[in-house]
XYZ file of C-alpha atoms in Angstrom:
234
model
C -25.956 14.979 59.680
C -22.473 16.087 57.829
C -19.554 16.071 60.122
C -17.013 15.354 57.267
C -16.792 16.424 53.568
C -14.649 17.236 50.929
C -14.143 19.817 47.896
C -10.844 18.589 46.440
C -10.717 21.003 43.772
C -8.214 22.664 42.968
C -9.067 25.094 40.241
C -9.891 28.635 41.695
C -10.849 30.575 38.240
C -13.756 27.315 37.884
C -14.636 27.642 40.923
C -15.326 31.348 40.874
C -16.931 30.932 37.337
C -19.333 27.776 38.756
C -20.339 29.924 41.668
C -20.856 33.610 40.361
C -18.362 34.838 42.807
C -15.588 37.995 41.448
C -12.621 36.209 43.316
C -10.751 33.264 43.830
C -11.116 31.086 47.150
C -8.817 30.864 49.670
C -6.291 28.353 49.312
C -6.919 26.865 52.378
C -10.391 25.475 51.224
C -9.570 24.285 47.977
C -7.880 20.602 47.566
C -9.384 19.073 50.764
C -10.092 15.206 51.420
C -11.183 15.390 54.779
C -12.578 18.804 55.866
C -13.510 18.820 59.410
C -15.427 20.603 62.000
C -13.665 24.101 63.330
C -11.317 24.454 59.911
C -11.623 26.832 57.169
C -14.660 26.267 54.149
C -15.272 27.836 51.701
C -19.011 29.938 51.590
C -20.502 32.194 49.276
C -22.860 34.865 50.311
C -24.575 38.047 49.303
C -24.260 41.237 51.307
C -27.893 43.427 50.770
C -28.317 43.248 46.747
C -24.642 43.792 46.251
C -22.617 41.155 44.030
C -21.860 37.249 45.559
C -18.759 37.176 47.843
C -16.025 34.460 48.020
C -14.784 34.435 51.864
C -13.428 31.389 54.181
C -15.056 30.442 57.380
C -14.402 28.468 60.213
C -16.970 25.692 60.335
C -18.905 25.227 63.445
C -21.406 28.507 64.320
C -19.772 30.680 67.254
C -22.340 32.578 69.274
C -21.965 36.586 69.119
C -21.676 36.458 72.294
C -18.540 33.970 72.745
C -15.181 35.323 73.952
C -12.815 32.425 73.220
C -13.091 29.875 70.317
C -14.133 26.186 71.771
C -15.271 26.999 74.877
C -18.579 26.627 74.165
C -21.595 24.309 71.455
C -19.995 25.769 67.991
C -22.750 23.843 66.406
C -21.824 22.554 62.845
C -25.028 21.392 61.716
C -28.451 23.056 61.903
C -32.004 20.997 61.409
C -33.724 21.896 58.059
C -37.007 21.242 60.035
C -36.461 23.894 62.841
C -33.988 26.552 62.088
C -36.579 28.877 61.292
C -37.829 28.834 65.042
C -34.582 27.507 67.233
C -32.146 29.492 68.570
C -28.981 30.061 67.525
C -29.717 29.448 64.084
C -33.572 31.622 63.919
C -32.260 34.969 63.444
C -29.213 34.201 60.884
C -31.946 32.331 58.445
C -34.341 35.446 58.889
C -31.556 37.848 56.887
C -30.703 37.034 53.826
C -27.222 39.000 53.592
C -26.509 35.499 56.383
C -27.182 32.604 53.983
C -24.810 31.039 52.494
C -23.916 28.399 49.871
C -20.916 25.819 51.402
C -18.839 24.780 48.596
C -18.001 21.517 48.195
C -17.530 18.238 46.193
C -18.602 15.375 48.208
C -19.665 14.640 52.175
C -19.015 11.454 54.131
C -21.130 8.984 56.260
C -20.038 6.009 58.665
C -21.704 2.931 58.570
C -21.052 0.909 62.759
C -18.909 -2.218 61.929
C -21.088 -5.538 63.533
C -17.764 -6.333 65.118
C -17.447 -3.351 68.078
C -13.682 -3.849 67.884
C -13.797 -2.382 64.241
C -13.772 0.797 63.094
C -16.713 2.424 61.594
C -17.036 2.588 58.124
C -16.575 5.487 55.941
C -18.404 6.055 52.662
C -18.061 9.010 50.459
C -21.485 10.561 48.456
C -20.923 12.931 45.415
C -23.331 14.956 43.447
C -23.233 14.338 39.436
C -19.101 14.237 40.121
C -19.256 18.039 40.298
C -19.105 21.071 42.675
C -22.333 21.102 44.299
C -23.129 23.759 47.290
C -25.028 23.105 51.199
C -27.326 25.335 52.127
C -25.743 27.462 54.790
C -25.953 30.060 57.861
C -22.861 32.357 58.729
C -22.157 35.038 61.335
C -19.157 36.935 63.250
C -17.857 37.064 66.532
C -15.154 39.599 68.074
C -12.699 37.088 69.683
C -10.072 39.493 71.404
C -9.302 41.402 68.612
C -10.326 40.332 66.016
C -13.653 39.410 63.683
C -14.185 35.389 62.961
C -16.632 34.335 60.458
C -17.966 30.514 61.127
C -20.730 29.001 59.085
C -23.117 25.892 59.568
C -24.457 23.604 56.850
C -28.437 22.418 57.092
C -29.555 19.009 57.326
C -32.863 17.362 55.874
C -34.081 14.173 55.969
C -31.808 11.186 53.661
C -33.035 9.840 50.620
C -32.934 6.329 49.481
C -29.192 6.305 48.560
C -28.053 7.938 52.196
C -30.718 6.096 54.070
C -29.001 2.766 54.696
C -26.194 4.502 56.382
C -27.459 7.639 57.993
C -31.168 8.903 58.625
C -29.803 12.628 57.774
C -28.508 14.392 54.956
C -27.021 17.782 54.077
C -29.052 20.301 52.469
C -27.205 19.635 49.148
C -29.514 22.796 46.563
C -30.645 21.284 43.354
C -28.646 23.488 40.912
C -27.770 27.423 40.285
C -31.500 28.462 40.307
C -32.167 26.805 43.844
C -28.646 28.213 45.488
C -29.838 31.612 44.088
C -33.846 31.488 45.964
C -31.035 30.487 49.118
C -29.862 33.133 48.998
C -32.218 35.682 48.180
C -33.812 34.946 51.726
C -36.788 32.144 50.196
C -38.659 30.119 52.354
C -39.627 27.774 49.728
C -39.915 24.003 51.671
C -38.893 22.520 48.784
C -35.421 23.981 48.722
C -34.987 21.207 51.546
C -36.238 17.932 50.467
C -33.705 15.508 50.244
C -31.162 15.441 46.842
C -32.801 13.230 44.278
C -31.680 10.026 44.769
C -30.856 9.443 40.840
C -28.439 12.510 41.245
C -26.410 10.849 44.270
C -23.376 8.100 44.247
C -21.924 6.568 47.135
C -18.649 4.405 47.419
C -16.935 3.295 50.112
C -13.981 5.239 51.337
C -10.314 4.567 53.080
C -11.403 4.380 56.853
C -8.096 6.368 57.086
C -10.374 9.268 56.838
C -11.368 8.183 60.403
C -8.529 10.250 61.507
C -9.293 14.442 62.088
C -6.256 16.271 60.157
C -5.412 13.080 57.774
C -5.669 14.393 54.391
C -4.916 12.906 50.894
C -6.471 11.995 47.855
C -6.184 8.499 48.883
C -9.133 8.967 51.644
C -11.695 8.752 48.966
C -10.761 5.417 47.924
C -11.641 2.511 49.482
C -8.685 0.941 50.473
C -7.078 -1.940 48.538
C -8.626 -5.836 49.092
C -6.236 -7.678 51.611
C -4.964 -10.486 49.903
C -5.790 -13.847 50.701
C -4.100 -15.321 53.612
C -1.457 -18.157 51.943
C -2.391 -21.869 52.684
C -0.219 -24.254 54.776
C 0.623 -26.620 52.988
C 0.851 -30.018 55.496
């Protein structure tokens, strides 16, 4: 699954230029160490045949139907394996103009400490140490008045780097050519299979990342050794 990731870039004009997109993001997506489920990402989509769009989204799916935000499953991830057939997700992937590419730079996993009393442990996988995009379903709901936009990112099975940690993965697309089939409304399996493992590096993050709303560039390093405790000397 991906319940945490990052895209700690800062640069809007590279962004735009890596992604096709006429505009720079929104702020409030760019620079992040610890996104997390119901803030604003960053997505890119295509409306018909018109040019790619730049827009933020809450993350976490909320149904047409919903009248207040959290009050009912906002899911934030969506089985590679089934979306095609399973509800909520069946007739977003059936239109193109609501796929989306999910911008980011890096996604995190938690390993269960063998002592209970510890905290899990985090550890951070990148792509090539560049922008990379999830594959992606978006949609709108009228809350009150006005129009929300929330997204969901697609899972596949892991591959051998993920594996020892998690059995899941994003759906992290190959390169430009792969986001573009996304997008253009392909069915192509192979859009899904698991990022080659040769293309993926894991390290172990700060467990401060733990924590929803903790942000910092410090939460993608793992945190410093403790020294060693000093001898009594008898």
């Amino acid at each position: 699954m991906c319940g945490r990731f990052t895209q700690t870039k800062i640069d809007g004009y590279g962004i735009a230029q890596r992604f096709d997109v006429p505009m720079d993001p929104d702020e409030a997506t760019m620079g992040r160490y610890n996104v997390c489920p119901t803030e604003q990402i960053a997505i890119v989509s295509v409306k018909q045949e018109e040019e790619r769009k730049l827009r933020s989204a809450r993350w976490g799916l909320v149904p047409g139907w919903a009248k207040e935000l959290g009050k009912q499953r906002e899911p934030i991830n969506a089985r590679s394996e089934t979306v095609a057939e399973k509800k909520p997700f069946a007739d977003l992937y059936k239109r193109s103009d609501r796929r989306c590419l999910v911008v980011a730079d890096g996604w995190y996993e938690w390993l269960r400490s063998e002592n209970p009393k510890q905290p899990r442990i985090p550890f951070r996988y990148t792509v090539d140490d560049e922008l990379f995009a999830f594959a992606g379903l978006f949609g709108f709901a009228k809350i009150g008045e006005e129009w929300v936009t929330s997204a969901t990112i697609l899972t596949t099975r892991a591959n051998e780097v993920c594996a020892p940690v998690h059995d899941r993965m994003p759906v992290v697309l190959a390169g430009p050519d792969e986001e573009a089939a996304w997008l253009a409304g392909s069915d192509d399996p192979e859009l899904f299979v698991p990022l080659a493992a040769a293309r993926t590096t894991v390290r172990p993050a700060n467990p401060a990342v733990n924590r929803a709303g903790v942000e910092g560039p410090e939460l993608i390093e793992p945190p410093p050794a403790e020294p060693e405790a000093q001898q009594t000397l008898l």
